[in-house]
Amino acid sequence: MQSNTPEKDYRLATIQKMSKLLDNQFKIGKFKFGIDPILNIIPVAGDFVGFIMSILLIITMIKHGASGKLVFKMVRNAALDALVGTIPILGTIFDFGFKANARNVKLLQEHYTQNMHHGSAANEIKKLILWVLIFGFVILIVVVYLSYLLFDWIIKNPESFF
């Protein structure tokens, strides 16, 4: 399909409306937000509903020709939004600023209009694995260090522990 066909323009407009509802529907001053961060005020259920809505939006984009590489980037955005969203208070604040659905629509627009984000997700998956390994290694170092501090404290203060 050509990027300027009426059918593609209609589909893109529909996806943009759904994204706007989720991320930018309301405005207070210069600050825009949608129902996604409002839903996330409800612990767990709000995050779950917001994530499902994001995934439905991604499925719609897949049906309209999103490449594997593009889908990977969109799922990564939705997953990051959902994971950080589970952290009380910080997650809600993050959700007001991150706007995963708006980011995904921008990616889709770039895909349609600028011929970007085509191809396989293989390289993106390799990058993700590398970042997960680095993050896991950092977490391991922190846990080992905190364990060392705890055992050191126990050895120096046995009367406090026993």
Coordinates of C-alpha atoms in Angstrom, one line a residue:
M1 CA 0.0 0.0 0.0
Q2 CA 1.2 3.5 -0.7
S3 CA 1.6 5.8 2.3
N4 CA -0.9 8.3 0.9
T5 CA -3.9 6.0 0.1
P6 CA -7.2 7.1 1.6
E7 CA -7.5 3.7 3.3
K8 CA -4.2 4.0 5.1
D9 CA -4.9 7.6 6.0
Y10 CA -8.2 6.5 7.6
R11 CA -6.5 3.7 9.5
L12 CA -3.8 6.0 10.7
A13 CA -6.4 8.5 11.8
T14 CA -8.3 5.9 13.7
I15 CA -5.2 4.7 15.5
Q16 CA -4.3 8.3 16.3
K17 CA -7.7 8.9 17.9
M18 CA -7.3 5.8 20.1
S19 CA -3.8 6.9 21.1
K20 CA -5.0 10.4 21.9
L21 CA -7.7 9.0 24.1
L22 CA -5.1 6.9 26.0
D23 CA -2.4 9.5 26.3
N24 CA -3.4 13.1 25.4
Q25 CA -7.2 13.5 25.5
F26 CA -7.3 16.0 28.4
K27 CA -5.5 19.3 29.0
I28 CA -4.8 21.3 32.1
G29 CA -2.8 24.3 31.2
K30 CA -0.1 23.1 28.9
F31 CA -0.1 19.6 30.4
K32 CA -1.9 16.9 28.3
F33 CA -2.9 13.5 29.6
G34 CA -5.2 10.7 28.7
I35 CA -7.1 7.9 30.4
D36 CA -4.1 5.6 30.7
P37 CA -2.4 7.5 33.6
I38 CA -5.9 8.0 35.2
L39 CA -6.5 4.2 35.1
N40 CA -3.1 3.6 36.6
I41 CA -4.2 5.3 39.8
I42 CA -6.1 2.1 40.5
P43 CA -3.4 -0.4 41.7
V44 CA -2.8 -3.4 39.4
A45 CA -6.2 -3.3 37.7
G46 CA -5.5 0.1 36.1
D47 CA -2.0 -1.0 34.9
F48 CA -3.5 -4.2 33.5
V49 CA -6.3 -2.4 31.7
G50 CA -3.9 0.2 30.3
F51 CA -1.5 -2.5 29.1
I52 CA -4.4 -4.5 27.4
M53 CA -5.5 -1.3 25.6
S54 CA -1.9 -0.7 24.5
I55 CA -1.6 -4.2 23.2
L56 CA -5.0 -3.9 21.3
L57 CA -3.6 -0.8 19.7
I58 CA -0.5 -2.6 18.7
I59 CA -2.5 -5.5 17.3
T60 CA -4.4 -3.0 15.2
M61 CA -1.1 -1.6 13.9
I62 CA 0.1 -5.1 13.1
K63 CA -3.1 -5.7 11.0
H64 CA -2.2 -2.5 9.1
G65 CA 1.2 -3.6 8.0
A66 CA 3.6 -2.9 10.9
S67 CA 7.0 -4.7 10.4
G68 CA 8.6 -7.1 12.9
K69 CA 11.1 -4.4 13.9
L70 CA 8.3 -1.9 14.4
V71 CA 6.2 -4.3 16.4
F72 CA 9.2 -5.1 18.7
K73 CA 9.7 -1.4 19.4
M74 CA 6.0 -0.8 20.1
V75 CA 5.8 -3.8 22.5
R76 CA 8.9 -2.6 24.2
N77 CA 7.3 0.8 24.8
A78 CA 4.1 -0.8 26.1
A79 CA 6.0 -3.2 28.4
L80 CA 8.2 -0.5 29.8
D81 CA 5.0 1.6 30.5
A82 CA 3.4 -1.4 32.2
L83 CA 6.4 -2.4 34.2
V84 CA 7.3 1.0 35.5
G85 CA 3.5 1.7 36.0
T86 CA 3.4 -1.0 38.7
I87 CA 5.7 1.0 41.0
P88 CA 3.4 3.0 43.3
I89 CA 3.4 6.8 42.8
L90 CA 6.5 6.7 40.6
G91 CA 4.7 4.6 38.0
T92 CA 1.8 7.0 37.8
I93 CA 4.1 10.0 37.4
F94 CA 6.1 8.1 34.8
D95 CA 2.9 7.3 32.9
F96 CA 1.9 10.9 32.7
G97 CA 5.2 11.7 30.9
F98 CA 6.1 8.6 28.9
K99 CA 3.0 8.2 26.8
A100 CA 3.8 4.8 25.2
N101 CA 0.8 4.9 22.9
A102 CA 1.7 8.3 21.5
R103 CA 5.3 7.1 21.0
N104 CA 3.9 4.0 19.1
V105 CA 1.7 6.1 16.8
K106 CA 4.8 8.2 16.0
L107 CA 6.7 5.1 15.2
L108 CA 3.9 3.9 12.9
Q109 CA 3.7 7.3 11.2
E110 CA 7.4 7.2 10.6
H111 CA 6.9 3.6 9.2
Y112 CA 4.2 4.8 6.8
T113 CA 5.5 8.2 5.8
Q114 CA 9.3 8.0 6.0
N115 CA 9.8 4.3 5.2
M116 CA 11.4 3.8 8.6
H117 CA 11.5 0.8 11.1
H118 CA 11.3 -1.9 8.4
G119 CA 12.8 -5.4 8.7
S120 CA 13.3 -8.0 11.2
A121 CA 13.3 -7.6 15.0
A122 CA 16.4 -9.8 15.3
N123 CA 18.8 -6.9 16.0
E124 CA 16.4 -5.2 18.4
I125 CA 16.1 -8.5 20.3
K126 CA 19.9 -8.8 20.5
K127 CA 20.1 -5.2 21.9
L128 CA 17.3 -6.1 24.4
I129 CA 19.2 -9.2 25.6
L130 CA 22.4 -7.2 26.0
W131 CA 20.6 -4.6 28.1
V132 CA 18.9 -7.2 30.2
L133 CA 22.2 -8.9 30.8
I134 CA 23.9 -5.6 31.8
F135 CA 20.9 -4.7 34.1
G136 CA 21.0 -8.2 35.6
F137 CA 24.7 -7.9 36.3
V138 CA 24.3 -4.5 37.9
I139 CA 21.5 -5.9 40.1
L140 CA 23.7 -8.9 41.0
I141 CA 26.6 -6.5 42.1
V142 CA 24.2 -4.4 44.2
V143 CA 22.7 -7.6 45.9
V144 CA 26.2 -8.9 46.6
Y145 CA 27.3 -5.6 48.1
L146 CA 24.2 -5.3 50.2
S147 CA 24.6 -8.9 51.4
Y148 CA 28.2 -8.1 52.3
L149 CA 27.1 -5.0 54.3
L150 CA 24.4 -7.1 56.1
F151 CA 26.8 -9.9 57.1
D152 CA 29.4 -7.4 58.2
W153 CA 26.8 -5.7 60.4
I154 CA 25.7 -9.0 61.8
I155 CA 29.3 -10.0 62.6
K156 CA 30.0 -6.7 64.3
N157 CA 26.7 -6.5 66.2
P158 CA 25.8 -10.1 67.1
E159 CA 23.9 -9.0 70.2
S160 CA 21.5 -7.0 68.0
F161 CA 20.8 -9.9 65.8
F162 CA 20.5 -12.8 68.3

